[in-house]
Short mmCIF file of C-alpha atoms in Angstrom, two decimals:
data_model
loop_
_atom_site.label_atom_id
_atom_site.label_comp_id
_atom_site.label_asym_id
_atom_site.label_seq_id
_atom_site.Cartn_x
_atom_site.Cartn_y
_atom_site.Cartn_z
CA MET A 1 -79.75 9.27 140.58
CA SER A 2 -82.88 8.69 138.54
CA ILE A 3 -84.94 5.63 139.35
CA LEU A 4 -84.47 4.71 135.70
CA ASP A 5 -80.73 4.37 136.29
CA ILE A 6 -81.05 1.59 138.84
CA LYS A 7 -79.44 -1.53 137.40
CA GLU A 8 -79.66 -3.95 140.34
CA PRO A 9 -81.49 -4.27 143.66
CA ILE A 10 -78.83 -2.41 145.64
CA HIS A 11 -81.06 -2.14 148.73
CA LEU A 12 -81.65 -5.94 148.93
CA ASP A 13 -79.37 -8.53 150.48
CA ARG A 14 -79.01 -12.02 149.00
CA GLN A 15 -81.98 -13.38 150.96
CA GLY A 16 -84.16 -10.50 149.79
CA ILE A 17 -83.19 -11.08 146.17
CA ILE A 18 -84.01 -14.80 146.47
CA GLU A 19 -87.38 -14.19 148.11
CA THR A 20 -88.51 -11.50 145.69
CA GLY A 21 -86.88 -12.72 142.48
CA SER A 22 -85.49 -9.21 142.00
CA PHE A 23 -83.25 -9.43 138.96
CA TYR A 24 -83.69 -6.15 137.10
CA THR A 25 -84.12 -6.05 133.36
CA PRO A 26 -81.45 -4.88 130.85
CA ARG A 27 -82.46 -2.10 128.47
CA TYR A 28 -82.17 -4.18 125.27
CA LEU A 29 -84.82 -6.59 126.56
CA ILE A 30 -87.09 -3.68 127.42
CA ASP A 31 -86.58 -2.34 123.88
CA GLU A 32 -87.70 -5.72 122.53
CA VAL A 33 -90.88 -5.56 124.62
CA ALA A 34 -91.56 -2.06 123.25
CA SER A 35 -91.14 -3.21 119.66
CA MET A 36 -93.43 -6.20 120.21
CA ILE A 37 -96.35 -4.28 121.71
CA LYS A 38 -96.16 -1.22 119.44
CA PRO A 39 -98.21 -2.64 116.52
CA PHE A 40 -101.03 -3.60 118.90
CA LEU A 41 -101.32 -0.09 120.37
CA ALA A 42 -101.82 1.72 117.08
CA GLY A 43 -105.23 3.35 116.99
CA LYS A 44 -106.22 2.15 120.46
CA ARG A 45 -107.91 4.56 122.86
CA SER A 46 -107.69 4.59 126.66
CA VAL A 47 -104.50 2.56 126.72
CA ILE A 48 -103.01 1.81 130.14
CA LEU A 49 -99.61 0.15 130.58
CA PHE A 50 -99.29 -1.72 133.85
CA ASP A 51 -96.25 -3.30 135.50
CA ASN A 52 -97.46 -5.02 138.67
CA SER A 53 -93.97 -6.22 139.66
CA VAL A 54 -92.24 -2.98 138.79
CA GLY A 55 -89.11 -3.26 140.96
CA GLY A 56 -86.75 -0.43 140.05
CA GLY A 57 -89.01 0.89 137.31
CA ALA A 58 -87.09 -0.34 134.27
CA PHE A 59 -90.24 -0.72 132.20
CA THR A 60 -91.32 2.86 132.85
CA GLN A 61 -88.90 3.68 130.02
CA ILE A 62 -91.54 2.57 127.49
CA MET A 63 -94.51 4.24 129.17
CA ASP A 64 -93.96 7.80 127.94
CA GLY A 65 -97.11 9.10 126.26
CA TYR A 66 -99.38 6.50 127.90
CA ASP A 67 -101.40 6.27 131.04
CA TYR A 68 -99.75 3.77 133.36
CA ARG A 69 -99.90 1.92 136.69
CA LEU A 70 -96.97 0.65 138.77
CA ALA A 71 -97.11 -1.78 141.69
CA ASP A 72 -94.70 -3.76 143.84
CA THR A 73 -94.33 -5.26 147.31
CA ASP A 74 -90.97 -3.50 147.71
CA LYS A 75 -91.70 -0.25 149.56
CA THR A 76 -88.25 1.21 148.87
CA CYS A 77 -88.77 0.89 145.13
CA CYS A 78 -92.31 2.26 145.36
CA ASP A 79 -91.12 5.29 147.34
CA LEU A 80 -88.42 5.98 144.74
CA LEU A 81 -90.88 5.57 141.89
CA ALA A 82 -93.37 7.89 143.57
CA ALA A 83 -90.66 10.58 143.71
CA PHE A 84 -89.93 10.35 139.98
CA THR A 85 -93.40 9.57 138.61
CA ASP A 86 -97.01 10.31 139.49
CA PRO A 87 -97.47 8.97 143.05
CA GLU A 88 -101.19 8.45 142.37
CA ARG A 89 -100.22 5.75 139.87
CA VAL A 90 -97.80 3.91 142.16
CA PHE A 91 -99.18 1.18 144.44
CA HIS A 92 -97.24 -0.42 147.27
CA SER A 93 -99.11 -3.69 147.31
CA ASN A 94 -99.00 -7.44 146.90
CA SER A 95 -100.11 -7.69 143.28
CA LEU A 96 -101.41 -11.22 143.81
CA LEU A 97 -103.86 -10.34 146.60
CA GLU A 98 -107.34 -8.88 146.03
CA VAL A 99 -106.63 -8.59 142.33
CA SER A 100 -109.02 -6.34 140.41
CA ARG A 101 -108.96 -3.36 138.08
CA GLU A 102 -110.69 -1.32 140.75
CA LYS A 103 -107.74 -1.83 143.10
CA TYR A 104 -105.52 0.11 140.69
CA ASN A 105 -108.10 2.62 139.45
CA ILE A 106 -108.20 1.02 136.00
CA PRO A 107 -111.47 1.63 134.13
CA GLU A 108 -113.23 -1.47 132.82
CA ASN A 109 -113.23 -0.04 129.28
CA ALA A 110 -109.48 0.70 129.26
CA TYR A 111 -107.22 -1.27 126.88
CA LEU A 112 -104.94 -2.79 129.50
CA VAL A 113 -101.40 -3.81 128.53
CA GLN A 114 -99.37 -5.80 131.03
CA VAL A 115 -95.58 -5.49 130.76
CA GLY A 116 -92.71 -6.43 133.03
CA ASN A 117 -90.44 -9.06 134.45
CA PRO A 118 -92.38 -10.72 137.28
CA PRO A 119 -90.61 -13.00 139.76
CA TYR A 120 -90.61 -16.66 138.80
CA ASN A 121 -89.32 -18.39 141.90
CA ASP A 122 -90.55 -21.92 142.55
CA THR A 123 -91.18 -21.90 146.30
CA THR A 124 -90.63 -25.68 146.51
CA SER A 125 -87.27 -25.87 144.77
CA ALA A 126 -85.65 -22.49 144.07
CA TYR A 127 -84.52 -21.91 147.62
CA LYS A 128 -81.23 -23.39 148.74
CA LYS A 129 -79.86 -24.55 152.06
CA GLY A 130 -83.17 -24.40 153.89
CA GLU A 131 -84.25 -21.00 152.59
CA LYS A 132 -87.98 -21.11 151.88
CA GLY A 133 -90.41 -18.75 150.29
CA ALA A 134 -94.18 -18.48 150.26
CA ASN A 135 -96.83 -17.39 147.82
CA PHE A 136 -99.41 -15.19 149.51
CA CYS A 137 -102.09 -14.68 146.90
CA ASP A 138 -105.76 -15.00 146.01
CA LYS A 139 -106.91 -18.60 146.18
CA ASP A 140 -107.67 -18.77 142.46
CA LEU A 141 -104.16 -17.55 141.62
CA PHE A 142 -102.20 -19.96 143.77
CA ASP A 143 -99.34 -21.94 142.29
CA ARG A 144 -96.04 -23.07 143.76
CA ASP A 145 -94.31 -20.87 141.15
CA LEU A 146 -94.84 -17.14 141.58
CA GLY A 147 -94.52 -16.54 137.84
CA VAL A 148 -97.48 -18.80 137.08
CA SER A 149 -99.52 -16.87 139.66
CA PHE A 150 -98.60 -13.61 137.95
CA LEU A 151 -99.76 -14.94 134.57
CA LYS A 152 -103.05 -15.94 136.16
CA SER A 153 -103.33 -12.44 137.66
CA TYR A 154 -103.23 -10.89 134.18
CA ASP A 155 -106.22 -13.00 133.22
CA LYS A 156 -108.04 -11.95 136.39
CA LEU A 157 -107.40 -8.30 135.48
CA LYS A 158 -108.78 -9.03 131.98
CA SER A 159 -105.63 -7.59 130.44
CA ASP A 160 -106.03 -7.11 126.69
CA LEU A 161 -102.35 -7.58 125.90
CA VAL A 162 -99.57 -9.21 127.94
CA CYS A 163 -95.87 -8.87 127.12
CA VAL A 164 -93.75 -10.21 129.96
CA LEU A 165 -90.62 -12.22 130.67
CA HIS A 166 -90.97 -15.75 132.04
CA PRO A 167 -89.26 -19.18 131.82
CA LEU A 168 -89.74 -21.05 128.56
CA ALA A 169 -90.52 -24.10 130.72
CA TYR A 170 -94.00 -22.71 131.45
CA LEU A 171 -94.91 -23.44 127.84
CA VAL A 172 -92.75 -26.30 126.57
CA LYS A 173 -93.32 -28.66 129.50
CA GLU A 174 -96.84 -29.97 129.02
CA ALA A 175 -97.43 -30.47 132.75
CA ASN A 176 -96.51 -26.80 133.35
CA PHE A 177 -98.65 -25.65 130.44
CA LYS A 178 -101.67 -27.37 132.00
CA ARG A 179 -101.07 -25.39 135.20
CA LEU A 180 -101.76 -22.18 133.26
CA ARG A 181 -105.47 -22.96 133.17
CA GLY A 182 -107.42 -19.74 132.81
CA PHE A 183 -104.57 -17.89 131.21
CA ARG A 184 -104.02 -20.45 128.43
CA GLU A 185 -107.78 -20.65 127.84
CA ASN A 186 -108.11 -16.88 127.32
CA TYR A 187 -104.85 -15.82 125.69
CA THR A 188 -103.02 -16.66 122.48
CA LEU A 189 -99.26 -16.48 122.05
CA ARG A 190 -98.53 -14.04 119.21
CA ASP A 191 -94.75 -13.70 119.43
CA ALA A 192 -91.92 -14.94 121.61
CA VAL A 193 -88.18 -14.35 121.86
CA ILE A 194 -85.95 -16.79 123.75
CA PHE A 195 -82.80 -15.68 125.58
CA SER A 196 -80.53 -17.09 128.27
CA SER A 197 -80.94 -16.35 131.97
CA SER A 198 -77.29 -15.26 131.81
CA CYS A 199 -78.64 -11.95 130.51
CA PHE A 200 -79.32 -11.18 134.17
CA PRO A 201 -76.14 -10.65 136.20
CA GLY A 202 -76.05 -12.53 139.48
CA THR A 203 -78.25 -15.44 138.41
CA GLY A 204 -75.55 -18.08 138.89
CA THR A 205 -74.14 -20.69 136.55
CA GLY A 206 -77.32 -22.74 136.03
CA LYS A 207 -78.46 -21.13 132.79
CA PHE A 208 -81.97 -21.72 131.51
CA PRO A 209 -84.15 -20.28 128.72
CA ILE A 210 -86.41 -17.30 129.35
CA ILE A 211 -88.82 -15.78 126.87
CA ILE A 212 -90.38 -12.44 126.19
CA GLY A 213 -93.87 -13.69 125.51
CA LEU A 214 -96.48 -11.56 123.75
CA TYR A 215 -100.02 -12.75 124.45
CA GLU A 216 -103.31 -11.34 123.18
CA LYS A 217 -106.65 -11.90 124.87
CA THR A 218 -108.74 -14.10 122.54
CA LYS A 219 -111.65 -16.50 122.68
CA ALA A 220 -109.56 -19.25 121.08
CA GLY A 221 -106.89 -19.49 123.76
CA MET A 222 -103.94 -21.89 123.36
CA GLU A 223 -103.48 -25.64 123.08
CA PHE A 224 -100.22 -27.47 123.71
CA LYS A 225 -100.02 -28.63 120.10
CA THR A 226 -99.95 -24.95 119.11
CA ILE A 227 -96.95 -24.41 121.40
CA GLN A 228 -95.21 -27.44 119.88
CA GLU A 229 -95.38 -25.84 116.43
CA PHE A 230 -94.77 -22.25 117.52
CA PRO A 231 -91.72 -20.54 115.93
CA PHE A 232 -89.89 -19.10 118.94
CA ARG A 233 -87.29 -16.55 117.86
CA LEU A 234 -83.81 -16.77 119.36
CA LEU A 235 -82.05 -13.70 120.73
CA GLY A 236 -78.57 -13.49 119.28
CA GLY A 237 -75.54 -11.56 120.41
CA ASP A 238 -73.80 -11.32 123.75
CA CYS A 239 -76.26 -11.35 126.66
CA THR A 240 -73.94 -9.78 129.18
CA GLY A 241 -74.04 -6.50 131.05
CA TYR A 242 -76.61 -3.83 130.36
CA SER A 243 -75.45 -2.48 127.03
CA HIS A 244 -77.48 -3.16 123.93
CA PRO A 245 -75.90 -6.12 122.11
CA SER A 246 -75.92 -6.66 118.37
CA TYR A 247 -78.56 -9.33 118.68
CA ARG A 248 -80.81 -8.56 115.72
CA VAL A 249 -80.32 -10.61 112.58
CA ARG A 250 -81.19 -9.70 109.03
CA SER A 251 -84.71 -10.25 107.77
CA GLY A 252 -85.37 -13.85 106.86
CA GLU A 253 -82.35 -15.15 108.78
CA GLU A 254 -83.71 -15.25 112.31
CA GLN A 255 -82.99 -18.44 114.16
CA ILE A 256 -86.08 -20.35 115.18
CA PHE A 257 -86.68 -22.82 118.01
CA ARG A 258 -89.61 -25.13 117.27
CA LEU A 259 -90.41 -27.79 119.86
CA SER A 260 -91.84 -30.24 117.32
CA ARG A 261 -88.38 -30.56 115.71
CA PHE A 262 -87.14 -32.58 118.66
CA THR A 263 -87.91 -36.05 119.97
CA THR A 264 -87.37 -36.54 123.69
CA THR A 265 -87.30 -39.58 125.95
CA ASP A 266 -90.77 -38.78 127.32
CA GLY A 267 -93.00 -41.84 126.97
CA TYR A 268 -90.00 -43.97 125.99
CA ILE A 269 -87.68 -43.97 129.01
CA SER A 270 -89.13 -43.72 132.50
CA LYS A 271 -87.73 -40.83 134.52
CA TYR A 272 -89.65 -41.34 137.75
CA PRO A 273 -89.41 -43.87 140.63
CA ALA A 274 -91.47 -47.05 140.74
CA ARG A 275 -95.16 -46.60 141.38
CA LYS A 276 -97.01 -48.24 144.25
CA ASN A 277 -97.41 -51.69 142.68
CA ASP A 278 -94.19 -51.72 140.64
CA LEU A 279 -91.01 -53.64 141.44
CA LYS A 280 -89.05 -51.76 144.11
CA GLU A 281 -85.78 -53.70 144.08
CA SER A 282 -83.39 -54.44 141.22
CA ALA A 283 -82.16 -57.99 140.63
CA LEU A 284 -78.92 -56.35 139.45
CA GLY A 285 -78.64 -54.15 142.51
CA LEU A 286 -78.68 -51.11 140.21
CA TYR A 287 -80.76 -47.95 140.27
CA PHE A 288 -80.85 -44.65 138.40
CA TYR A 289 -81.61 -41.38 140.11
CA THR A 290 -84.84 -39.76 138.99
CA PHE A 291 -84.82 -36.57 136.91
CA ARG A 292 -87.30 -34.07 135.50
CA ASP A 293 -85.43 -32.74 132.50
CA THR A 294 -81.96 -32.40 130.98
CA ASN A 295 -80.85 -29.89 133.62
CA SER A 296 -81.76 -32.19 136.50
CA LEU A 297 -80.22 -35.17 134.69
CA LYS A 298 -76.95 -33.24 134.47
CA ARG A 299 -77.08 -32.61 138.21
CA SER A 300 -78.18 -36.11 139.28
CA ALA A 301 -76.00 -38.98 140.43
CA SER A 302 -77.18 -41.24 137.56
CA PHE A 303 -76.37 -44.92 138.38
CA GLN A 304 -76.29 -45.97 142.01
CA SER A 305 -76.09 -49.29 143.83
CA LYS A 306 -78.36 -48.68 146.81
CA PRO A 307 -82.18 -48.55 146.78
CA HIS A 308 -83.58 -45.07 147.23
CA TYR A 309 -87.13 -43.75 147.38
CA ASN A 310 -86.26 -41.34 144.57
CA ALA A 311 -84.54 -43.84 142.28
CA ILE A 312 -85.60 -45.85 139.24
CA VAL A 313 -85.16 -49.63 139.29
CA VAL A 314 -82.71 -50.80 136.60
CA ASN A 315 -82.92 -54.34 135.24
CA LEU A 316 -81.38 -56.20 132.31
CA GLU A 317 -84.15 -55.27 129.91
CA ASN A 318 -84.04 -51.51 130.53
CA PHE A 319 -80.33 -51.15 131.32
CA TYR A 320 -79.56 -49.79 127.85
CA HIS A 321 -82.07 -46.97 128.37
CA TYR A 322 -80.16 -45.69 131.38
CA ALA A 323 -76.82 -46.34 129.72
CA TYR A 324 -78.08 -43.96 127.02
CA LEU A 325 -78.99 -41.36 129.64
CA PHE A 326 -75.55 -41.67 131.20
CA ALA A 327 -73.91 -41.08 127.80
CA PHE A 328 -76.25 -38.15 127.11
CA ARG A 329 -75.52 -36.68 130.54
CA THR A 330 -71.78 -36.99 129.94
CA LEU A 331 -71.41 -36.07 126.27
CA PHE A 332 -74.28 -33.73 125.34
CA GLU A 333 -72.46 -30.40 125.56
CA PRO A 334 -73.61 -27.98 122.83
CA VAL A 335 -72.55 -24.36 123.18
CA ASN A 336 -76.15 -23.35 123.91
CA ARG A 337 -77.00 -26.29 126.16
CA TRP A 338 -79.15 -23.96 128.28
CA LEU A 339 -81.68 -23.86 125.45
CA TYR A 340 -82.47 -27.57 125.87
CA GLY A 341 -82.12 -27.80 129.64
CA ASN A 342 -85.84 -27.68 130.37
CA LEU A 343 -86.63 -30.41 127.85
CA SER A 344 -86.40 -34.09 128.62
CA PRO A 345 -83.24 -35.62 127.10
CA LEU A 346 -83.25 -35.59 123.30
CA VAL A 347 -83.21 -38.92 121.53
CA ASP A 348 -83.34 -40.67 118.18
CA ILE A 349 -85.12 -43.87 119.17
CA GLU A 350 -84.16 -45.76 116.02
CA TYR A 351 -80.48 -44.92 116.57
CA LEU A 352 -80.60 -45.91 120.23
CA GLU A 353 -82.24 -49.25 119.50
CA ALA A 354 -79.64 -49.99 116.82
CA HIS A 355 -76.71 -49.09 119.10
CA ARG A 356 -77.94 -50.38 122.43
CA SER A 357 -74.88 -52.59 123.01
CA ASP A 358 -72.53 -49.65 122.37
CA PHE A 359 -74.36 -47.50 124.93
CA VAL A 360 -74.17 -50.34 127.45
CA ALA A 361 -70.48 -50.88 126.75
CA TYR A 362 -69.78 -47.16 127.16
CA ALA A 363 -71.56 -47.04 130.52
CA LEU A 364 -69.75 -50.12 131.80
CA ALA A 365 -66.41 -48.64 130.76
CA ARG A 366 -66.91 -45.06 131.94
CA HIS A 367 -69.19 -45.02 134.97
CA PRO A 368 -67.11 -45.55 138.16
CA ILE A 369 -69.82 -47.61 139.86
CA PHE A 370 -69.13 -50.55 137.55
CA LYS A 371 -65.63 -50.88 138.98
CA GLU A 372 -67.28 -51.75 142.30
CA ILE A 373 -70.13 -53.96 141.10
CA ALA A 374 -69.73 -57.73 141.52
CA PRO A 375 -68.08 -59.30 138.43
CA GLU A 376 -70.97 -61.73 137.95
CA ILE A 377 -73.39 -58.80 137.53
CA ILE A 378 -71.15 -57.25 134.88
CA GLN A 379 -70.96 -60.60 133.13
CA ARG A 380 -74.75 -60.94 133.10
CA ILE A 381 -75.11 -57.50 131.53
CA GLU A 382 -72.41 -58.17 128.93
CA ALA A 383 -73.92 -61.53 128.00
CA PHE A 384 -77.42 -60.07 127.67
CA TYR A 385 -76.21 -57.35 125.29
CA GLY A 386 -73.62 -59.44 123.45
CA ILE A 387 -70.59 -57.48 124.64
CA LYS A 388 -67.16 -59.07 124.53
CA SER A 389 -65.05 -58.37 127.61
CA PRO A 390 -62.66 -56.79 128.24
CA MET A 391 -63.25 -53.93 125.83
CA ASP A 392 -60.22 -52.23 124.36
CA GLU A 393 -59.81 -48.56 125.39
CA SER A 394 -59.41 -47.49 121.77
CA LYS A 395 -62.81 -49.05 121.04
CA VAL A 396 -64.39 -47.12 123.91
CA GLN A 397 -62.84 -43.88 122.64
CA ALA A 398 -64.20 -44.58 119.15
CA ILE A 399 -67.69 -45.12 120.61
CA GLU A 400 -67.35 -41.88 122.58
CA SER A 401 -66.36 -39.95 119.47
CA GLU A 402 -69.33 -41.36 117.55
CA PHE A 403 -71.73 -40.51 120.37
CA ARG A 404 -70.50 -36.91 120.47
CA ARG A 405 -71.22 -36.65 116.75
CA PHE A 406 -74.63 -38.23 117.23
CA PHE A 407 -75.64 -35.93 120.10
CA ASP A 408 -74.54 -32.94 118.09
CA SER A 409 -76.77 -34.10 115.21
CA LEU A 410 -79.83 -34.12 117.48
CA ILE A 411 -79.90 -30.31 117.52
CA LYS A 412 -78.64 -29.72 113.96
CA GLY A 413 -80.79 -32.19 112.06
#
């Protein structure tokens, strides 16, 4: 069997896959990388293609005719690659330690192109049931997420062109974008294609957006406002298996994801627990579990009646905010929900302010906790928001139907 035929990490058990992030790349995604870098290689001399998280060697399929370098911490993969390629160009090594061109025999004047699908495990949250990982790397590359460290390594290698797969969240979450210091200061995003993590078999049910990002080394670098306006292309077709799907669309009809099109709850609804000097207890005895983005909101417990270090205090004045989040959590179910999972919940602030009593009424009617809350608390909430009790079930269903329409409009507007 050729190393190029390997479709999954057959020599790794589940723990090994988790620790190394070894989900091998389907051919159609590799073809997209090839098409993206091709225009930048025309006329270039001394081109070297480098995959420093090479795994089973999937990206060697686009290296014919070029000088190349391959590296990985997985000795089994490196031994296989050495048998099918030039062993002098294969390096069994931690690609995040002692990073330099000299380490891989790359001349300083070479036009270095980084390709691949580096691991992007977050060592603080991606491991389940007590499984933990670690990031052993150069001090200036350290980040809790291995993928961010790999992006920083490309900058340290002074790569001229970078075309790799990584989570969209690195760019569209401003806090994550700021963590890319060095890389974002020296590289400019030239092209990007978004696809679902479901393209990789074995990644579970928690789908999230990944991009093929094409970056060119520039003096201008990137600012977050540039990312907000960037036209990310969407991969169409069926992202299953390893066959090439019919994902390309006709010229001029490509779907575009542009972050600036959407308004989120950031800066409008608090999503983190009380700070040191803030109120720690709710006069209503109500709290809302903290969340980072839409994905974590979908997983969270939402309203709760007991104080918790990781919960937000809910009072009369902000109750409608969290009633909105409950409705969003329950009813926002677009076919491609994974595309918005790394964003904070979408919102139309004017609509929410105009329908605050309906969101409150919906939460009171549908969240089970309000069947257990003391009647006087419910009465205080209803009086504050002008809600007549009891609410007829047909009225609640009408509100629910309207909210489904509204949430659908947030992504189609």
